[in-house]
């Protein structure tokens, strides 16, 4: 197999943001009347969009949240990102070593993606090839976002390799017909993360971005 495109998730793959994101999401939901811990948010919603999480919770509790929940969540996330967000270790070296075109396909909003990548010093490397779940009907684990990103980049799905850190992301990319590498090097990952990603369908797992190019070449 030869590839024409590498599709990166953003949170937990390019930027070490998942711990921040889950904490802020938990605090916001609790403030809006749905008590939940950071650990519970990570278990239920890691890798999924805020829109999908909201739909699931509203169906569970039988009522709608206030209309400004998502806007408030985004504001709090962006504020936290500007204070503490860091790139994933060695991600710059990994991008330098790639000879294939690459893009971002993230469950986050476009504003969130831009701020996160800018804060991590990566925005110029990816812009304008930034794709968000808000641009498709269904976010991860549906394949919509990955298929949309491939179409925008004019790459056949079967010639795309995806780098994902979440089970929903792995599931969506596999349904899209893509090769998936499960990344378990973010600070939110545990000893069980790599096995969970492989169990979900990841073709390979790795925890050090310096391994990326070699793995793609091996595949």
PDB file of C-alpha atoms in Angstrom:
ATOM      1  CA  UNK A   1       0.000   0.000   0.000  1.00  0.00           C
ATOM      2  CA  UNK A   2       1.153   3.497  -0.830  1.00  0.00           C
ATOM      3  CA  UNK A   3      -0.529   6.546   0.609  1.00  0.00           C
ATOM      4  CA  UNK A   4      -1.451   9.935  -0.816  1.00  0.00           C
ATOM      5  CA  UNK A   5      -2.522  11.698   2.389  1.00  0.00           C
ATOM      6  CA  UNK A   6      -2.017  11.680   6.163  1.00  0.00           C
ATOM      7  CA  UNK A   7      -5.044  12.836   8.170  1.00  0.00           C
ATOM      8  CA  UNK A   8      -4.296  13.938  11.723  1.00  0.00           C
ATOM      9  CA  UNK A   9      -6.758  14.291  14.524  1.00  0.00           C
ATOM     10  CA  UNK A  10      -5.952  17.464  16.470  1.00  0.00           C
ATOM     11  CA  UNK A  11      -6.649  17.055  20.193  1.00  0.00           C
ATOM     12  CA  UNK A  12      -4.351  14.460  21.730  1.00  0.00           C
ATOM     13  CA  UNK A  13      -2.448  13.914  18.467  1.00  0.00           C
ATOM     14  CA  UNK A  14      -1.039  17.303  17.471  1.00  0.00           C
ATOM     15  CA  UNK A  15      -1.708  19.200  20.692  1.00  0.00           C
ATOM     16  CA  UNK A  16      -1.718  17.782  24.218  1.00  0.00           C
ATOM     17  CA  UNK A  17      -5.174  19.140  24.948  1.00  0.00           C
ATOM     18  CA  UNK A  18      -7.404  16.272  26.033  1.00  0.00           C
ATOM     19  CA  UNK A  19      -6.842  16.670  29.777  1.00  0.00           C
ATOM     20  CA  UNK A  20      -7.648  20.378  29.468  1.00  0.00           C
ATOM     21  CA  UNK A  21     -10.652  19.753  27.223  1.00  0.00           C
ATOM     22  CA  UNK A  22     -12.216  17.088  29.426  1.00  0.00           C
ATOM     23  CA  UNK A  23     -11.763  19.214  32.542  1.00  0.00           C
ATOM     24  CA  UNK A  24     -13.348  22.299  30.980  1.00  0.00           C
ATOM     25  CA  UNK A  25     -16.163  20.237  29.443  1.00  0.00           C
ATOM     26  CA  UNK A  26     -16.935  18.662  32.825  1.00  0.00           C
ATOM     27  CA  UNK A  27     -16.901  22.012  34.595  1.00  0.00           C
ATOM     28  CA  UNK A  28     -19.200  23.545  31.980  1.00  0.00           C
ATOM     29  CA  UNK A  29     -21.726  20.705  31.982  1.00  0.00           C
ATOM     30  CA  UNK A  30     -21.788  20.757  35.786  1.00  0.00           C
ATOM     31  CA  UNK A  31     -22.380  24.506  35.743  1.00  0.00           C
ATOM     32  CA  UNK A  32     -25.312  23.985  33.367  1.00  0.00           C
ATOM     33  CA  UNK A  33     -26.985  21.458  35.656  1.00  0.00           C
ATOM     34  CA  UNK A  34     -25.456  18.127  34.610  1.00  0.00           C
ATOM     35  CA  UNK A  35     -22.922  17.086  37.286  1.00  0.00           C
ATOM     36  CA  UNK A  36     -20.118  15.072  35.743  1.00  0.00           C
ATOM     37  CA  UNK A  37     -16.425  14.519  36.457  1.00  0.00           C
ATOM     38  CA  UNK A  38     -13.447  14.988  34.173  1.00  0.00           C
ATOM     39  CA  UNK A  39     -12.912  11.221  34.155  1.00  0.00           C
ATOM     40  CA  UNK A  40     -16.516  10.584  33.147  1.00  0.00           C
ATOM     41  CA  UNK A  41     -16.288  13.075  30.291  1.00  0.00           C
ATOM     42  CA  UNK A  42     -13.131  11.362  29.065  1.00  0.00           C
ATOM     43  CA  UNK A  43     -14.757   7.925  29.210  1.00  0.00           C
ATOM     44  CA  UNK A  44     -17.934   8.992  27.402  1.00  0.00           C
ATOM     45  CA  UNK A  45     -16.999  11.772  25.035  1.00  0.00           C
ATOM     46  CA  UNK A  46     -13.285  11.665  24.251  1.00  0.00           C
ATOM     47  CA  UNK A  47     -12.845  12.060  20.511  1.00  0.00           C
ATOM     48  CA  UNK A  48     -16.429  13.196  19.922  1.00  0.00           C
ATOM     49  CA  UNK A  49     -17.750  16.660  19.193  1.00  0.00           C
ATOM     50  CA  UNK A  50     -19.410  18.871  21.767  1.00  0.00           C
ATOM     51  CA  UNK A  51     -22.499  18.814  19.553  1.00  0.00           C
ATOM     52  CA  UNK A  52     -22.704  15.011  19.726  1.00  0.00           C
ATOM     53  CA  UNK A  53     -22.154  15.033  23.486  1.00  0.00           C
ATOM     54  CA  UNK A  54     -24.902  17.609  23.939  1.00  0.00           C
ATOM     55  CA  UNK A  55     -27.374  15.564  21.873  1.00  0.00           C
ATOM     56  CA  UNK A  56     -26.660  12.434  23.899  1.00  0.00           C
ATOM     57  CA  UNK A  57     -27.046  14.140  27.268  1.00  0.00           C
ATOM     58  CA  UNK A  58     -30.209  15.996  26.259  1.00  0.00           C
ATOM     59  CA  UNK A  59     -31.759  12.700  25.109  1.00  0.00           C
ATOM     60  CA  UNK A  60     -30.764  11.167  28.443  1.00  0.00           C
ATOM     61  CA  UNK A  61     -32.217  13.891  30.657  1.00  0.00           C
ATOM     62  CA  UNK A  62     -35.214  14.752  28.475  1.00  0.00           C
ATOM     63  CA  UNK A  63     -34.591  18.479  28.255  1.00  0.00           C
ATOM     64  CA  UNK A  64     -32.496  20.954  26.330  1.00  0.00           C
ATOM     65  CA  UNK A  65     -29.563  22.866  27.744  1.00  0.00           C
ATOM     66  CA  UNK A  66     -29.504  26.623  27.526  1.00  0.00           C
ATOM     67  CA  UNK A  67     -28.717  27.795  24.018  1.00  0.00           C
ATOM     68  CA  UNK A  68     -25.400  29.359  25.019  1.00  0.00           C
ATOM     69  CA  UNK A  69     -23.806  26.172  26.410  1.00  0.00           C
ATOM     70  CA  UNK A  70     -21.603  25.442  23.395  1.00  0.00           C
ATOM     71  CA  UNK A  71     -20.523  29.072  23.040  1.00  0.00           C
ATOM     72  CA  UNK A  72     -19.624  29.207  26.729  1.00  0.00           C
ATOM     73  CA  UNK A  73     -17.746  25.905  26.482  1.00  0.00           C
ATOM     74  CA  UNK A  74     -15.741  27.164  23.516  1.00  0.00           C
ATOM     75  CA  UNK A  75     -14.874  30.419  25.281  1.00  0.00           C
ATOM     76  CA  UNK A  76     -13.625  28.554  28.343  1.00  0.00           C
ATOM     77  CA  UNK A  77     -11.639  26.090  26.228  1.00  0.00           C
ATOM     78  CA  UNK A  78      -9.924  28.797  24.232  1.00  0.00           C
ATOM     79  CA  UNK A  79      -9.031  30.664  27.407  1.00  0.00           C
ATOM     80  CA  UNK A  80      -7.530  27.508  28.920  1.00  0.00           C
ATOM     81  CA  UNK A  81      -5.650  26.720  25.710  1.00  0.00           C
ATOM     82  CA  UNK A  82      -3.938  30.100  25.637  1.00  0.00           C
ATOM     83  CA  UNK A  83      -2.752  29.555  29.208  1.00  0.00           C
ATOM     84  CA  UNK A  84      -1.408  25.990  29.218  1.00  0.00           C
ATOM     85  CA  UNK A  85      -1.634  24.211  25.857  1.00  0.00           C
ATOM     86  CA  UNK A  86       1.489  22.511  24.504  1.00  0.00           C
ATOM     87  CA  UNK A  87       2.191  20.552  21.297  1.00  0.00           C
ATOM     88  CA  UNK A  88       2.565  16.795  21.484  1.00  0.00           C
ATOM     89  CA  UNK A  89       6.272  15.999  22.003  1.00  0.00           C
ATOM     90  CA  UNK A  90       8.234  15.599  18.750  1.00  0.00           C
ATOM     91  CA  UNK A  91       5.240  16.396  16.548  1.00  0.00           C
ATOM     92  CA  UNK A  92       7.220  19.092  14.719  1.00  0.00           C
ATOM     93  CA  UNK A  93       9.962  16.602  13.885  1.00  0.00           C
ATOM     94  CA  UNK A  94       7.333  14.135  12.670  1.00  0.00           C
ATOM     95  CA  UNK A  95       5.828  16.718  10.333  1.00  0.00           C
ATOM     96  CA  UNK A  96       9.279  17.708   9.069  1.00  0.00           C
ATOM     97  CA  UNK A  97       9.983  14.078   8.166  1.00  0.00           C
ATOM     98  CA  UNK A  98       6.729  13.521   6.255  1.00  0.00           C
ATOM     99  CA  UNK A  99       6.911  13.594   2.477  1.00  0.00           C
ATOM    100  CA  UNK A 100       3.140  13.156   2.015  1.00  0.00           C
ATOM    101  CA  UNK A 101       0.484  15.895   2.070  1.00  0.00           C
ATOM    102  CA  UNK A 102      -1.309  16.134   5.407  1.00  0.00           C
ATOM    103  CA  UNK A 103      -4.375  17.784   6.954  1.00  0.00           C
ATOM    104  CA  UNK A 104      -6.397  17.951  10.171  1.00  0.00           C
ATOM    105  CA  UNK A 105      -9.786  16.295  10.744  1.00  0.00           C
ATOM    106  CA  UNK A 106     -11.012  17.126  14.244  1.00  0.00           C
ATOM    107  CA  UNK A 107     -14.191  16.886  16.283  1.00  0.00           C
ATOM    108  CA  UNK A 108     -13.494  20.411  17.519  1.00  0.00           C
ATOM    109  CA  UNK A 109     -14.869  23.555  15.915  1.00  0.00           C
ATOM    110  CA  UNK A 110     -12.781  25.384  13.350  1.00  0.00           C
ATOM    111  CA  UNK A 111     -12.163  28.189  15.862  1.00  0.00           C
ATOM    112  CA  UNK A 112     -10.948  25.672  18.422  1.00  0.00           C
ATOM    113  CA  UNK A 113      -8.667  23.998  15.879  1.00  0.00           C
ATOM    114  CA  UNK A 114      -7.168  27.331  14.794  1.00  0.00           C
ATOM    115  CA  UNK A 115      -6.515  28.519  18.343  1.00  0.00           C
ATOM    116  CA  UNK A 116      -5.044  25.173  19.426  1.00  0.00           C
ATOM    117  CA  UNK A 117      -2.709  24.903  16.454  1.00  0.00           C
ATOM    118  CA  UNK A 118      -1.691  28.558  16.696  1.00  0.00           C
ATOM    119  CA  UNK A 119      -0.898  28.217  20.399  1.00  0.00           C
ATOM    120  CA  UNK A 120       1.197  25.130  19.626  1.00  0.00           C
ATOM    121  CA  UNK A 121       3.015  26.821  16.744  1.00  0.00           C
ATOM    122  CA  UNK A 122       1.536  24.449  14.158  1.00  0.00           C
ATOM    123  CA  UNK A 123      -1.168  26.454  12.405  1.00  0.00           C
ATOM    124  CA  UNK A 124       0.983  27.584   9.480  1.00  0.00           C
ATOM    125  CA  UNK A 125       1.918  23.970   8.765  1.00  0.00           C
ATOM    126  CA  UNK A 126      -1.694  22.901   8.242  1.00  0.00           C
ATOM    127  CA  UNK A 127      -3.700  25.935   7.092  1.00  0.00           C
ATOM    128  CA  UNK A 128      -5.901  25.999   5.110  1.00  0.00           C
ATOM    129  CA  UNK A 129      -6.343  22.233   5.333  1.00  0.00           C
ATOM    130  CA  UNK A 130      -8.363  22.242   8.566  1.00  0.00           C
ATOM    131  CA  UNK A 131     -11.554  20.181   8.680  1.00  0.00           C
ATOM    132  CA  UNK A 132     -14.070  20.079  11.506  1.00  0.00           C
ATOM    133  CA  UNK A 133     -17.048  17.977  12.560  1.00  0.00           C
ATOM    134  CA  UNK A 134     -19.131  21.143  12.302  1.00  0.00           C
ATOM    135  CA  UNK A 135     -18.749  20.863   8.509  1.00  0.00           C
ATOM    136  CA  UNK A 136     -20.488  17.466   8.261  1.00  0.00           C
ATOM    137  CA  UNK A 137     -23.808  15.978   9.347  1.00  0.00           C
ATOM    138  CA  UNK A 138     -22.389  13.426  11.759  1.00  0.00           C
ATOM    139  CA  UNK A 139     -19.178  13.552  13.766  1.00  0.00           C
ATOM    140  CA  UNK A 140     -16.966  10.673  14.854  1.00  0.00           C
ATOM    141  CA  UNK A 141     -17.529   7.698  15.106  1.00  0.00           C
ATOM    142  CA  UNK A 142     -19.358   8.254  11.813  1.00  0.00           C
ATOM    143  CA  UNK A 143     -17.031   8.307   8.776  1.00  0.00           C
ATOM    144  CA  UNK A 144     -18.381  11.624   7.435  1.00  0.00           C
ATOM    145  CA  UNK A 145     -15.529  13.856   8.575  1.00  0.00           C
ATOM    146  CA  UNK A 146     -12.790  11.595   7.252  1.00  0.00           C
ATOM    147  CA  UNK A 147     -14.507  11.192   3.896  1.00  0.00           C
ATOM    148  CA  UNK A 148     -15.041  14.951   3.695  1.00  0.00           C
ATOM    149  CA  UNK A 149     -11.366  15.653   4.451  1.00  0.00           C
ATOM    150  CA  UNK A 150     -10.214  13.120   1.846  1.00  0.00           C
ATOM    151  CA  UNK A 151     -12.531  14.600  -0.778  1.00  0.00           C
ATOM    152  CA  UNK A 152     -11.339  18.136  -0.064  1.00  0.00           C
ATOM    153  CA  UNK A 153      -7.729  16.953  -0.383  1.00  0.00           C
ATOM    154  CA  UNK A 154      -8.564  14.935  -3.529  1.00  0.00           C
ATOM    155  CA  UNK A 155      -7.364  11.659  -2.053  1.00  0.00           C
ATOM    156  CA  UNK A 156      -9.079   8.276  -2.315  1.00  0.00           C
ATOM    157  CA  UNK A 157     -10.113   6.986   1.143  1.00  0.00           C
ATOM    158  CA  UNK A 158      -8.192   3.733   0.717  1.00  0.00           C
ATOM    159  CA  UNK A 159      -5.009   5.749   0.124  1.00  0.00           C
ATOM    160  CA  UNK A 160      -5.321   7.753   3.335  1.00  0.00           C
ATOM    161  CA  UNK A 161      -3.654   7.009   6.663  1.00  0.00           C
ATOM    162  CA  UNK A 162      -5.262   8.481   9.779  1.00  0.00           C
ATOM    163  CA  UNK A 163      -3.552   9.234  13.100  1.00  0.00           C
ATOM    164  CA  UNK A 164      -6.059   9.007  15.955  1.00  0.00           C
ATOM    165  CA  UNK A 165      -5.971   8.842  19.737  1.00  0.00           C
ATOM    166  CA  UNK A 166      -9.612   7.972  20.438  1.00  0.00           C
ATOM    167  CA  UNK A 167     -11.828   4.941  19.903  1.00  0.00           C
ATOM    168  CA  UNK A 168     -14.549   6.982  18.117  1.00  0.00           C
ATOM    169  CA  UNK A 169     -11.902   8.362  15.770  1.00  0.00           C
ATOM    170  CA  UNK A 170     -10.501   4.919  14.999  1.00  0.00           C
ATOM    171  CA  UNK A 171     -13.989   3.538  14.364  1.00  0.00           C
ATOM    172  CA  UNK A 172     -14.904   6.380  12.020  1.00  0.00           C
ATOM    173  CA  UNK A 173     -11.699   6.142  10.016  1.00  0.00           C
ATOM    174  CA  UNK A 174     -12.045   2.377   9.600  1.00  0.00           C
ATOM    175  CA  UNK A 175     -15.630   2.709   8.376  1.00  0.00           C
ATOM    176  CA  UNK A 176     -14.307   5.283   5.890  1.00  0.00           C
ATOM    177  CA  UNK A 177     -11.994   2.586   4.533  1.00  0.00           C
ATOM    178  CA  UNK A 178      -8.760   4.160   5.715  1.00  0.00           C
ATOM    179  CA  UNK A 179      -5.634   2.807   7.399  1.00  0.00           C
ATOM    180  CA  UNK A 180      -5.510   3.938  11.033  1.00  0.00           C
ATOM    181  CA  UNK A 181      -2.583   4.443  13.395  1.00  0.00           C
ATOM    182  CA  UNK A 182      -3.562   4.636  17.050  1.00  0.00           C
ATOM    183  CA  UNK A 183      -1.502   7.211  18.930  1.00  0.00           C
ATOM    184  CA  UNK A 184      -1.155   6.796  22.688  1.00  0.00           C
ATOM    185  CA  UNK A 185       1.456   9.417  23.544  1.00  0.00           C
ATOM    186  CA  UNK A 186      -0.760  12.180  24.942  1.00  0.00           C
ATOM    187  CA  UNK A 187      -0.818  12.985  28.647  1.00  0.00           C
ATOM    188  CA  UNK A 188      -4.410  11.712  28.874  1.00  0.00           C
ATOM    189  CA  UNK A 189      -3.417   8.215  27.757  1.00  0.00           C
ATOM    190  CA  UNK A 190      -3.106   5.284  30.149  1.00  0.00           C
ATOM    191  CA  UNK A 191      -1.485   1.859  29.970  1.00  0.00           C
ATOM    192  CA  UNK A 192      -4.723   0.556  28.420  1.00  0.00           C
ATOM    193  CA  UNK A 193      -5.020   3.144  25.649  1.00  0.00           C
ATOM    194  CA  UNK A 194      -2.962   1.398  22.965  1.00  0.00           C
ATOM    195  CA  UNK A 195      -4.832  -1.885  23.419  1.00  0.00           C
ATOM    196  CA  UNK A 196      -8.187  -0.096  23.259  1.00  0.00           C
ATOM    197  CA  UNK A 197      -7.246   1.600  19.981  1.00  0.00           C
ATOM    198  CA  UNK A 198      -6.080  -1.664  18.426  1.00  0.00           C
ATOM    199  CA  UNK A 199      -9.225  -3.404  19.662  1.00  0.00           C
ATOM    200  CA  UNK A 200     -11.284  -0.702  17.937  1.00  0.00           C
ATOM    201  CA  UNK A 201      -9.512  -1.460  14.662  1.00  0.00           C
ATOM    202  CA  UNK A 202      -6.279   0.521  14.560  1.00  0.00           C
ATOM    203  CA  UNK A 203      -3.811  -1.156  12.202  1.00  0.00           C
ATOM    204  CA  UNK A 204      -0.846  -0.174  14.360  1.00  0.00           C
ATOM    205  CA  UNK A 205      -0.317   1.684  17.631  1.00  0.00           C
ATOM    206  CA  UNK A 206       2.553   3.925  18.696  1.00  0.00           C
ATOM    207  CA  UNK A 207       3.349   6.387  21.469  1.00  0.00           C
ATOM    208  CA  UNK A 208       6.248   8.438  20.103  1.00  0.00           C
ATOM    209  CA  UNK A 209       5.766  10.801  17.166  1.00  0.00           C
ATOM    210  CA  UNK A 210       9.323  10.129  16.050  1.00  0.00           C
ATOM    211  CA  UNK A 211       8.091   6.675  14.956  1.00  0.00           C
ATOM    212  CA  UNK A 212       5.428   7.976  12.571  1.00  0.00           C
ATOM    213  CA  UNK A 213       7.331   8.112   9.284  1.00  0.00           C
ATOM    214  CA  UNK A 214       8.913   4.701   9.805  1.00  0.00           C
ATOM    215  CA  UNK A 215       5.543   3.112  10.543  1.00  0.00           C
ATOM    216  CA  UNK A 216       3.969   4.605   7.422  1.00  0.00           C
ATOM    217  CA  UNK A 217       6.883   3.364   5.334  1.00  0.00           C
ATOM    218  CA  UNK A 218       6.584  -0.122   6.848  1.00  0.00           C
ATOM    219  CA  UNK A 219       2.880  -0.316   6.057  1.00  0.00           C
TER     220      UNK A 219
END
